[in-house]
PDB file of C-alpha atoms in Angstrom:
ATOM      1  CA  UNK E   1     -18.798  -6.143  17.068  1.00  0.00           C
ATOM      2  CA  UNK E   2     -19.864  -3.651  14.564  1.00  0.00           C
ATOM      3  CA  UNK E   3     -22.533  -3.743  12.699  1.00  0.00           C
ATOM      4  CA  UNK E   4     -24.480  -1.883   9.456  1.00  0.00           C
ATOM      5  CA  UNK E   5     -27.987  -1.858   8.620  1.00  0.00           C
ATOM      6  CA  UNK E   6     -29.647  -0.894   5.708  1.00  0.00           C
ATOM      7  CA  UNK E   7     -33.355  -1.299   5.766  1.00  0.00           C
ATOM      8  CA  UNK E   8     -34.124  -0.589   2.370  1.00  0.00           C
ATOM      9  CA  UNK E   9     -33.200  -3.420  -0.302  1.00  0.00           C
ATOM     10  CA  UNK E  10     -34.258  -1.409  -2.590  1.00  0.00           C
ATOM     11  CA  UNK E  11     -35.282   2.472  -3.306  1.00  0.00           C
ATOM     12  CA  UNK E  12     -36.279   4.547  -7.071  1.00  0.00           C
ATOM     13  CA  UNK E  13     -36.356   7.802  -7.702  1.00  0.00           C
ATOM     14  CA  UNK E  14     -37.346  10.221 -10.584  1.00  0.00           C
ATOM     15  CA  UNK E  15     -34.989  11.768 -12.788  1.00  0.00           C
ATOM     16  CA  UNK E  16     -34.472  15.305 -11.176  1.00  0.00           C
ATOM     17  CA  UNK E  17     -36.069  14.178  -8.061  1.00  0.00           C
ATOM     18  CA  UNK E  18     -34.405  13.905  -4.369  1.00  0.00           C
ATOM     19  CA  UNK E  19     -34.091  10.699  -2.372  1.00  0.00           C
ATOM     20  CA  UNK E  20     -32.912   9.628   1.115  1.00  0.00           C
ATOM     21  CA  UNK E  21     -30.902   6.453   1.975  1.00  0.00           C
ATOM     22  CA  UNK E  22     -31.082   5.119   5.186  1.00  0.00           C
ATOM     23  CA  UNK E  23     -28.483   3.531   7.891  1.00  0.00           C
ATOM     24  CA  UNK E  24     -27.899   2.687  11.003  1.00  0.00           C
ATOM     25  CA  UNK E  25     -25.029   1.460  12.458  1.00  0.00           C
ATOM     26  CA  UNK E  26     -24.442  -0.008  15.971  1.00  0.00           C
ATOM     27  CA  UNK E  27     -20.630   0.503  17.894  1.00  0.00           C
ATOM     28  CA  UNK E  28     -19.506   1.293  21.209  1.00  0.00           C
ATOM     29  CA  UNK E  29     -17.050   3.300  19.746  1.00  0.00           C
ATOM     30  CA  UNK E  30     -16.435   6.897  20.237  1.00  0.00           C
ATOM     31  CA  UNK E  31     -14.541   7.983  17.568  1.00  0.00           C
ATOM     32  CA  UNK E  32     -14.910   6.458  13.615  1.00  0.00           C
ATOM     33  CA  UNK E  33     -15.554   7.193  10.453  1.00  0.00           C
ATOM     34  CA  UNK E  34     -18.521   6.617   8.037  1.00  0.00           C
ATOM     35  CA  UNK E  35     -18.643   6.514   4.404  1.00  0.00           C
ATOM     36  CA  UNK E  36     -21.082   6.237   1.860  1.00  0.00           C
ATOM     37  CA  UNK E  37     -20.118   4.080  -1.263  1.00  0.00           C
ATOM     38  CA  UNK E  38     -21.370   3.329  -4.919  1.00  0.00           C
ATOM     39  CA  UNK E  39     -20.931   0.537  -6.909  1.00  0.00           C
ATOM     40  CA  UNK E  40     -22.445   0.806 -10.452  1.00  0.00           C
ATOM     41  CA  UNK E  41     -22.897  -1.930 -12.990  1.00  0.00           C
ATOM     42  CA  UNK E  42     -19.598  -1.840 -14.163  1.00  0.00           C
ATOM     43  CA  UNK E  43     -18.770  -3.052 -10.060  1.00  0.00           C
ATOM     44  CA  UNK E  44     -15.740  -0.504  -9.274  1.00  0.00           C
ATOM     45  CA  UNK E  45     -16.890   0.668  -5.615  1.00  0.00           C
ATOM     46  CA  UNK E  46     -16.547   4.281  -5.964  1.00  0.00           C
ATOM     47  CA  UNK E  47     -16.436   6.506  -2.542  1.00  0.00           C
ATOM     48  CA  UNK E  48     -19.227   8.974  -2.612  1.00  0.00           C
ATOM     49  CA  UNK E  49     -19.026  10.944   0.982  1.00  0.00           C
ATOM     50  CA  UNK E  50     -17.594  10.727   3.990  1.00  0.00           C
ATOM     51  CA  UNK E  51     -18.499  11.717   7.626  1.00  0.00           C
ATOM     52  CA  UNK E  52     -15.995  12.071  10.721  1.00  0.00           C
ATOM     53  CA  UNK E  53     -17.902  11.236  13.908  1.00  0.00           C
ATOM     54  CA  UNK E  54     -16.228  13.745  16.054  1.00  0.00           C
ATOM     55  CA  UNK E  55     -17.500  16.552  13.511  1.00  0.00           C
ATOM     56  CA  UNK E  56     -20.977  17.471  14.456  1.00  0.00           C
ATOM     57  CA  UNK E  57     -21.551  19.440  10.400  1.00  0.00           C
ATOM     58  CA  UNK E  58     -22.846  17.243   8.246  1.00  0.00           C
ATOM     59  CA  UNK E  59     -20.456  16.428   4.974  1.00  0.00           C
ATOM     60  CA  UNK E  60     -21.478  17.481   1.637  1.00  0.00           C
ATOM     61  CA  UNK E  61     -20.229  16.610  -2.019  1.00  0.00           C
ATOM     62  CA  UNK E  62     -22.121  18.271  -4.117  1.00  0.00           C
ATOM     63  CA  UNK E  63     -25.591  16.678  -5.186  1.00  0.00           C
ATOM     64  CA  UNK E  64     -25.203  14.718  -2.383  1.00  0.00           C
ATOM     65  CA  UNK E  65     -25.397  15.258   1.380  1.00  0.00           C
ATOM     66  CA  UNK E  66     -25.669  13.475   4.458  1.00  0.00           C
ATOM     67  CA  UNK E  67     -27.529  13.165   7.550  1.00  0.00           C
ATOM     68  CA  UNK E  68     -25.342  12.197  10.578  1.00  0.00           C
ATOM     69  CA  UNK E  69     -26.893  11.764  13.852  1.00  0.00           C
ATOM     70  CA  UNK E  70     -24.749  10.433  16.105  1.00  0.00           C
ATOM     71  CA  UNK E  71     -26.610   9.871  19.291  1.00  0.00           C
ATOM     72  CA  UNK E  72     -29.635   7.660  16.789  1.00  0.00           C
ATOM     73  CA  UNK E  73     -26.525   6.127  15.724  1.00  0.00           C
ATOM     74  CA  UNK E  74     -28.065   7.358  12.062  1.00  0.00           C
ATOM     75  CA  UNK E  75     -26.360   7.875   9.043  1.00  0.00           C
ATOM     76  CA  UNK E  76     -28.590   8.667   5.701  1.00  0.00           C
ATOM     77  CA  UNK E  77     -27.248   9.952   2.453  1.00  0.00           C
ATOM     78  CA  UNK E  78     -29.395  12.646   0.724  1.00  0.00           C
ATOM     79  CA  UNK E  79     -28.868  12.854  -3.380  1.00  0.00           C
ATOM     80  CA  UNK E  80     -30.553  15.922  -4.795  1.00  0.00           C
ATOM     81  CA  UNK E  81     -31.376  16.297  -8.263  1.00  0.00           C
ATOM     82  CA  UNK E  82     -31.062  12.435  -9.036  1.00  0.00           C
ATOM     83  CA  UNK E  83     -29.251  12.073 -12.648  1.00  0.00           C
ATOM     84  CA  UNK E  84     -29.617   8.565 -14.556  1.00  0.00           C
ATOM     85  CA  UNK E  85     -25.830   7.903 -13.513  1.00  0.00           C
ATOM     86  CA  UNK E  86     -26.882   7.513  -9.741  1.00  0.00           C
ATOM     87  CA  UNK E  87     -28.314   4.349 -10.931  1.00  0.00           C
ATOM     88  CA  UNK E  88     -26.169   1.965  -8.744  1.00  0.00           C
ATOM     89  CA  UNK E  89     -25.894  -0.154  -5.610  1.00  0.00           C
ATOM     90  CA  UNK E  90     -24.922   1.706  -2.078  1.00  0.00           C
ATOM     91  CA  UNK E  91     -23.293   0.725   0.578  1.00  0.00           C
ATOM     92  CA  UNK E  92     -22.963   2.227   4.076  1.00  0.00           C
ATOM     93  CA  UNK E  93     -19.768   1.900   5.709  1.00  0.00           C
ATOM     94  CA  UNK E  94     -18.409   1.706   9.085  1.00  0.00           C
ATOM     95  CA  UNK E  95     -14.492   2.269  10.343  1.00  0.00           C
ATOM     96  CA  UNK E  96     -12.968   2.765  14.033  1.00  0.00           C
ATOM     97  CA  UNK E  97     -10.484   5.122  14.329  1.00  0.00           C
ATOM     98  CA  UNK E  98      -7.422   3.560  16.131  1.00  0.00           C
ATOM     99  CA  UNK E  99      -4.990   5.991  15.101  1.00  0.00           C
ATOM    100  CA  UNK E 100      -4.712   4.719  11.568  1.00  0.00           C
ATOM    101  CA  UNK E 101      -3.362   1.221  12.372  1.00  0.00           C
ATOM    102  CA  UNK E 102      -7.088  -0.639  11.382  1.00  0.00           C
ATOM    103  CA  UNK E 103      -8.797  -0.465   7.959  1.00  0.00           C
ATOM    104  CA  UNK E 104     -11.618  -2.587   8.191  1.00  0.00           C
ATOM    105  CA  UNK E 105     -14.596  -1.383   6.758  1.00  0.00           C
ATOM    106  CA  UNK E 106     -17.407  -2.865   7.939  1.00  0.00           C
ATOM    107  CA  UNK E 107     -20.648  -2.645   5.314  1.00  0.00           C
ATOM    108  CA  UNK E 108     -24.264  -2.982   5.250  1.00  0.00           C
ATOM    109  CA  UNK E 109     -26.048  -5.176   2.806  1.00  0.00           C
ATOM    110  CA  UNK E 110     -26.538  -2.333   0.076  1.00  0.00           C
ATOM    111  CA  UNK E 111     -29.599  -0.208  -0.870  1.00  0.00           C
ATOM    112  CA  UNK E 112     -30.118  -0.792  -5.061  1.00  0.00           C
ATOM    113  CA  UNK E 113     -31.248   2.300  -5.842  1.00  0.00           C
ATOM    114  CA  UNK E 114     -33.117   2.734  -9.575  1.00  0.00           C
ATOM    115  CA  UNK E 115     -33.641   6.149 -11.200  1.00  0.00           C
ATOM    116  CA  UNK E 116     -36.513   6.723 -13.941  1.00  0.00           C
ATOM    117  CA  UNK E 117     -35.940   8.944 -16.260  1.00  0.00           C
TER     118      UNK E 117
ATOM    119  CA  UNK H   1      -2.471   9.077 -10.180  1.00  0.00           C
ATOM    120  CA  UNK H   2      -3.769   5.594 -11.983  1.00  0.00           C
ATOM    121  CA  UNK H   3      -6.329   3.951  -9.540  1.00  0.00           C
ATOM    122  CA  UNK H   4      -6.521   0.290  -7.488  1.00  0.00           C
ATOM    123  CA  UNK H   5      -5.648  -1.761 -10.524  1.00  0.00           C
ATOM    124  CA  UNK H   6      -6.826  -5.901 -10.233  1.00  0.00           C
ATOM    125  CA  UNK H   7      -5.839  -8.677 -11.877  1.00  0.00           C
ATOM    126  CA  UNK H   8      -7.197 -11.220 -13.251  1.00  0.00           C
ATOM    127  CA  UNK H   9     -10.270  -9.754 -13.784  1.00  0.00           C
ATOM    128  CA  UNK H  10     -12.681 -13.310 -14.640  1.00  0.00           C
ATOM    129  CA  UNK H  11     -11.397 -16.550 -13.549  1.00  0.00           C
ATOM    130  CA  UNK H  12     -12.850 -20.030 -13.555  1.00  0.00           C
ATOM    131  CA  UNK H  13     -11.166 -22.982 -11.548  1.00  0.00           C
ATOM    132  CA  UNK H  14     -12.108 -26.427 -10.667  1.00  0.00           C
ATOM    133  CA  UNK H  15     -12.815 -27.229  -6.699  1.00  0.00           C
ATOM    134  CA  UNK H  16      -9.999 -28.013  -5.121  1.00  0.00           C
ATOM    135  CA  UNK H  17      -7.573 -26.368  -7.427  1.00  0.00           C
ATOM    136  CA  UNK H  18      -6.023 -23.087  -5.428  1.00  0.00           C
ATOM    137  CA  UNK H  19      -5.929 -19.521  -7.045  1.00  0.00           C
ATOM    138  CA  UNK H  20      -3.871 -16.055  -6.438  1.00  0.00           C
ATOM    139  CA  UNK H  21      -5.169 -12.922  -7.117  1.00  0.00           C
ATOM    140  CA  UNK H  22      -2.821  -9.669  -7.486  1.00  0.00           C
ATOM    141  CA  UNK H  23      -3.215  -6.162  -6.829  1.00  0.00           C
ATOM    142  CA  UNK H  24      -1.554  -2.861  -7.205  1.00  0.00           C
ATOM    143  CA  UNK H  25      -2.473  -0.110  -5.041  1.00  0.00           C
ATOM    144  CA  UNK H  26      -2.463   3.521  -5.665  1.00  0.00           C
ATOM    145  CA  UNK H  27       1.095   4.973  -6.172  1.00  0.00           C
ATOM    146  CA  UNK H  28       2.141   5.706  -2.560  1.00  0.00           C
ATOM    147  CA  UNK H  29      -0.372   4.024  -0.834  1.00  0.00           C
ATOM    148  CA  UNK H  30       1.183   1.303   1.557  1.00  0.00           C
ATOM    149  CA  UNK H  31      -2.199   0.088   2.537  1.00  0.00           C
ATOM    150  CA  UNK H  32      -4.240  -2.895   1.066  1.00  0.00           C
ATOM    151  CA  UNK H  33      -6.873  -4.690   2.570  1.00  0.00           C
ATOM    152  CA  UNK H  34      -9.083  -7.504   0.880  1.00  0.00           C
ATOM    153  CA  UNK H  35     -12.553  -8.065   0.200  1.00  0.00           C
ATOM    154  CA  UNK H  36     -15.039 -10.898  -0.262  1.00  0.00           C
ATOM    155  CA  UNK H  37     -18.524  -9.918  -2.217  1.00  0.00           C
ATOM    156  CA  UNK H  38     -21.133 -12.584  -2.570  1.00  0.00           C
ATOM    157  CA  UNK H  39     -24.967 -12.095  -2.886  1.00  0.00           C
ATOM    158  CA  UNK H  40     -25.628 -13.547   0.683  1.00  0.00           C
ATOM    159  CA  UNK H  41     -23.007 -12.346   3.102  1.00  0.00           C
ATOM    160  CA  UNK H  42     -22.232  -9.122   1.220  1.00  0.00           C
ATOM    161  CA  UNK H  43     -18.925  -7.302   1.534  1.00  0.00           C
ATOM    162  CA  UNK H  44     -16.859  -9.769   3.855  1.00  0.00           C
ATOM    163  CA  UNK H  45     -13.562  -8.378   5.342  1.00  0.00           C
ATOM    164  CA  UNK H  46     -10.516 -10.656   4.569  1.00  0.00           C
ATOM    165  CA  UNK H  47      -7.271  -8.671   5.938  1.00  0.00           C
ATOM    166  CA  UNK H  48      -5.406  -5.787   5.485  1.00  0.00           C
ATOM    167  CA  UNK H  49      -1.632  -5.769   4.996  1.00  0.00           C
ATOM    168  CA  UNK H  50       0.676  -2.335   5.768  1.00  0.00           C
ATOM    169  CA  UNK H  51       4.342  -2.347   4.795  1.00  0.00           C
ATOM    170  CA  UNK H  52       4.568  -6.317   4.009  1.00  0.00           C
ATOM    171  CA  UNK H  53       2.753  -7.114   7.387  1.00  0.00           C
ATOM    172  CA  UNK H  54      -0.780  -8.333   7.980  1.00  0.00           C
ATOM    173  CA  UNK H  55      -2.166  -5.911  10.616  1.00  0.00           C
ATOM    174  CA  UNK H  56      -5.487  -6.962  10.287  1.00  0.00           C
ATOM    175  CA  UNK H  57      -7.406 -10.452   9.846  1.00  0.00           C
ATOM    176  CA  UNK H  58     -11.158 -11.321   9.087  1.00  0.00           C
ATOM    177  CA  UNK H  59     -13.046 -14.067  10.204  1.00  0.00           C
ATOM    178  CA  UNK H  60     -11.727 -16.615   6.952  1.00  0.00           C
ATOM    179  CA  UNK H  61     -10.521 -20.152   7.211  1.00  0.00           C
ATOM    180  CA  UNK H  62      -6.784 -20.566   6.748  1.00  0.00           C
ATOM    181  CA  UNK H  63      -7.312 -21.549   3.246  1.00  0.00           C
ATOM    182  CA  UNK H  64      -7.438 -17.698   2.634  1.00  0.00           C
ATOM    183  CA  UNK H  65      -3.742 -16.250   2.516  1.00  0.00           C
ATOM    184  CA  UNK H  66      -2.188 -12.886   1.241  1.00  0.00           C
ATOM    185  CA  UNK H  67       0.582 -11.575   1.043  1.00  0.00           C
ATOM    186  CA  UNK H  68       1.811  -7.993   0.433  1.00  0.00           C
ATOM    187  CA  UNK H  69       5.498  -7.115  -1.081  1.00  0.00           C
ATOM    188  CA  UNK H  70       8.632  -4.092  -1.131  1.00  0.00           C
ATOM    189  CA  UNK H  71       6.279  -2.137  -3.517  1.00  0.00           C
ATOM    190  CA  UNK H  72       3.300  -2.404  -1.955  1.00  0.00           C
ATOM    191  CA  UNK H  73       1.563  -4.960  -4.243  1.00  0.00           C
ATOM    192  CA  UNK H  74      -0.156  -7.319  -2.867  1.00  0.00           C
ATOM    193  CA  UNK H  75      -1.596 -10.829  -3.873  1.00  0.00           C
ATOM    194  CA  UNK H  76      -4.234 -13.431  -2.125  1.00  0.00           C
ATOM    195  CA  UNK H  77      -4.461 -16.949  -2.560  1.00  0.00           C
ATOM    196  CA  UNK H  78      -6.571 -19.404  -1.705  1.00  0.00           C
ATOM    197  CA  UNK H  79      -6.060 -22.995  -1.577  1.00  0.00           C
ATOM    198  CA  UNK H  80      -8.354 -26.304  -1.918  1.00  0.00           C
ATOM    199  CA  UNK H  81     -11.039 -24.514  -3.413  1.00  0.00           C
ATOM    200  CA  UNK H  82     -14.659 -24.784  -2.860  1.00  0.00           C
ATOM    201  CA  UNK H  83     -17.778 -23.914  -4.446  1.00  0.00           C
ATOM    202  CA  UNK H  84     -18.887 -20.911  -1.859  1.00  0.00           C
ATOM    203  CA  UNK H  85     -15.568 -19.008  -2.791  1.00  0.00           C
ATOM    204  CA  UNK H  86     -17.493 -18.045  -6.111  1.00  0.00           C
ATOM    205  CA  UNK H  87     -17.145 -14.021  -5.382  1.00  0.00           C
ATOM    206  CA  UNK H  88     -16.288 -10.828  -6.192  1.00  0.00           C
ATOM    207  CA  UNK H  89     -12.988 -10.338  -4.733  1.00  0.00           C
ATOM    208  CA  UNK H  90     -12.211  -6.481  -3.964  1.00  0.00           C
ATOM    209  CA  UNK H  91      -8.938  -5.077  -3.069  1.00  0.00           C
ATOM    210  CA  UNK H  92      -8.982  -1.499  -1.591  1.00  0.00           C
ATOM    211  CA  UNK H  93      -5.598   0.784  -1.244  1.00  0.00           C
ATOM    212  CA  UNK H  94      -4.949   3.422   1.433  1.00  0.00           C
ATOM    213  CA  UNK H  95      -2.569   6.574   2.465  1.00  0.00           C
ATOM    214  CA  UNK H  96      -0.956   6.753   5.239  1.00  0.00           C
ATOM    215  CA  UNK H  97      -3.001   8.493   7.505  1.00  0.00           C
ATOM    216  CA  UNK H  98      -6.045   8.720   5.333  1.00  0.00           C
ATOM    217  CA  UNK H  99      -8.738   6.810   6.229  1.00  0.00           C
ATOM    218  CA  UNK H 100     -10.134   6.868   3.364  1.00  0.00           C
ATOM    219  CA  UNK H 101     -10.289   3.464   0.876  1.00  0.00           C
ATOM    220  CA  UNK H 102     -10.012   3.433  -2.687  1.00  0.00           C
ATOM    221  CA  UNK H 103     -11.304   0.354  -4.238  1.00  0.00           C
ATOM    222  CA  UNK H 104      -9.829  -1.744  -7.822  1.00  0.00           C
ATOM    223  CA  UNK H 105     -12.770  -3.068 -10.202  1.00  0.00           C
ATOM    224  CA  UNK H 106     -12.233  -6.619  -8.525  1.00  0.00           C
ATOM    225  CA  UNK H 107     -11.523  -9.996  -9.698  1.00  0.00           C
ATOM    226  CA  UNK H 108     -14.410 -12.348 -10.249  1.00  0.00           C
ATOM    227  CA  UNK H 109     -13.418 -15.589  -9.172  1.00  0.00           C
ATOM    228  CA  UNK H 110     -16.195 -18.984 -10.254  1.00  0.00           C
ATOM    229  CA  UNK H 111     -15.486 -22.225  -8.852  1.00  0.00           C
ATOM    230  CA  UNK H 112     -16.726 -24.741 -10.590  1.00  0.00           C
TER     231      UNK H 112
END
């Protein structure tokens, strides 16, 4: 089975300041997909980024990036220039590819990540 | 395109009682799948129904249920309740061939 680790329960960062998110993820799977999701206060999950395994660049969205390293089975999100909206919980998210017939998303247990102003 | 919309959003029920929770996907998505959030186990898979048809099942007792219908709405129930069903329940919608989830603010279910 597949599973998601986040090691960090918790992380903070200064306004304006960058900070790394770390996960690791464990399949025997070739081919998936990884995603990196927020979920504010408010609760609505919002996708942030998104990383095909068979693509060796790393995805960016703007302020944020990733780190995908697929033989460490590693998969860290990178947010530049933290704003006080990045205040929220993040989860790491695993999904096989099987041709689009499966959409489980498996999760890790969240990083709560604070930003100071 | 309005988003993953939920409803109820808060609900309280007795144990034992049963409860259905409803959700309407993104216009054209045919996708839903079903989420359990609680503080201990985290984000739980339930199932995921495509075109009225469960194609995918978590590990849930059979007291867990869904159903998904012609438009792509999709409700889950869940009978006899018990105290550890207290959760955030999430219901995400997808495109066909996007594998990519979208995800409604959830219903917030307290059994009491």
């Amino acid at each position: 089975a597949q599973t998601v680790t986040q090691s960090q329960p918790e992380m903070s960062v200064q306004e304006a300041e960058t900070v790394t998110l770390s996960c690791t993820y464990d399949t025997s799977e070739s081919d998936y997909y990884l995603f990196w999701y927020k979920q504010p206060p408010s609760r609505q999950m919002i996708l942030v980024i998104r990383q095909e395994a068979y693509k060796q660049q790393n995805a960016t969205e703007n302020r944020f990036s990733v780190n995908f390293q697929k033989a460490a089975k590693s998969f860290s999100l990178k947010i530049s220039d933290s704003q006080l909206g990045d205040a929220a919980m993040y989860f790491c998210a695993y999904r096989k590819n099987s041709g689009g017939s499966n959409y489980k998303l498996t999760f890790g247990k969240g990083t709560l990540l604070t930003v100071n102003p | 395109k309005a988003g993953v919309t939920q409803t109820p959003r808060y609900l309280i029920k007795t144990r034992g009682q049963q409860v259905t929770l409803s959700c309407s996907p993104i216009s054209g998505h045919r996708s839903v799948s079903w989420y359990q959030q609680t503080p201990g186990q985290g984000l739980q898979f339930l199932f995921e129904y495509f075109s009225e048809t469960q194609r995918n099942k978590g590990n849930f007792p059979g007291r867990f249920s869904g159903r998904q219908f012609s438009n792509s709405r999709s409700e889950m129930n869940v009978s006899t309740l018990e105290l550890g069903d207290s959760a955030l329940y999430l219901c995400a919608s997808s495109g066909d061939n996007s594998y990519e989830q979208y995800f409604g603010p959830g219903t917030r279910l307290t059994v009491t």
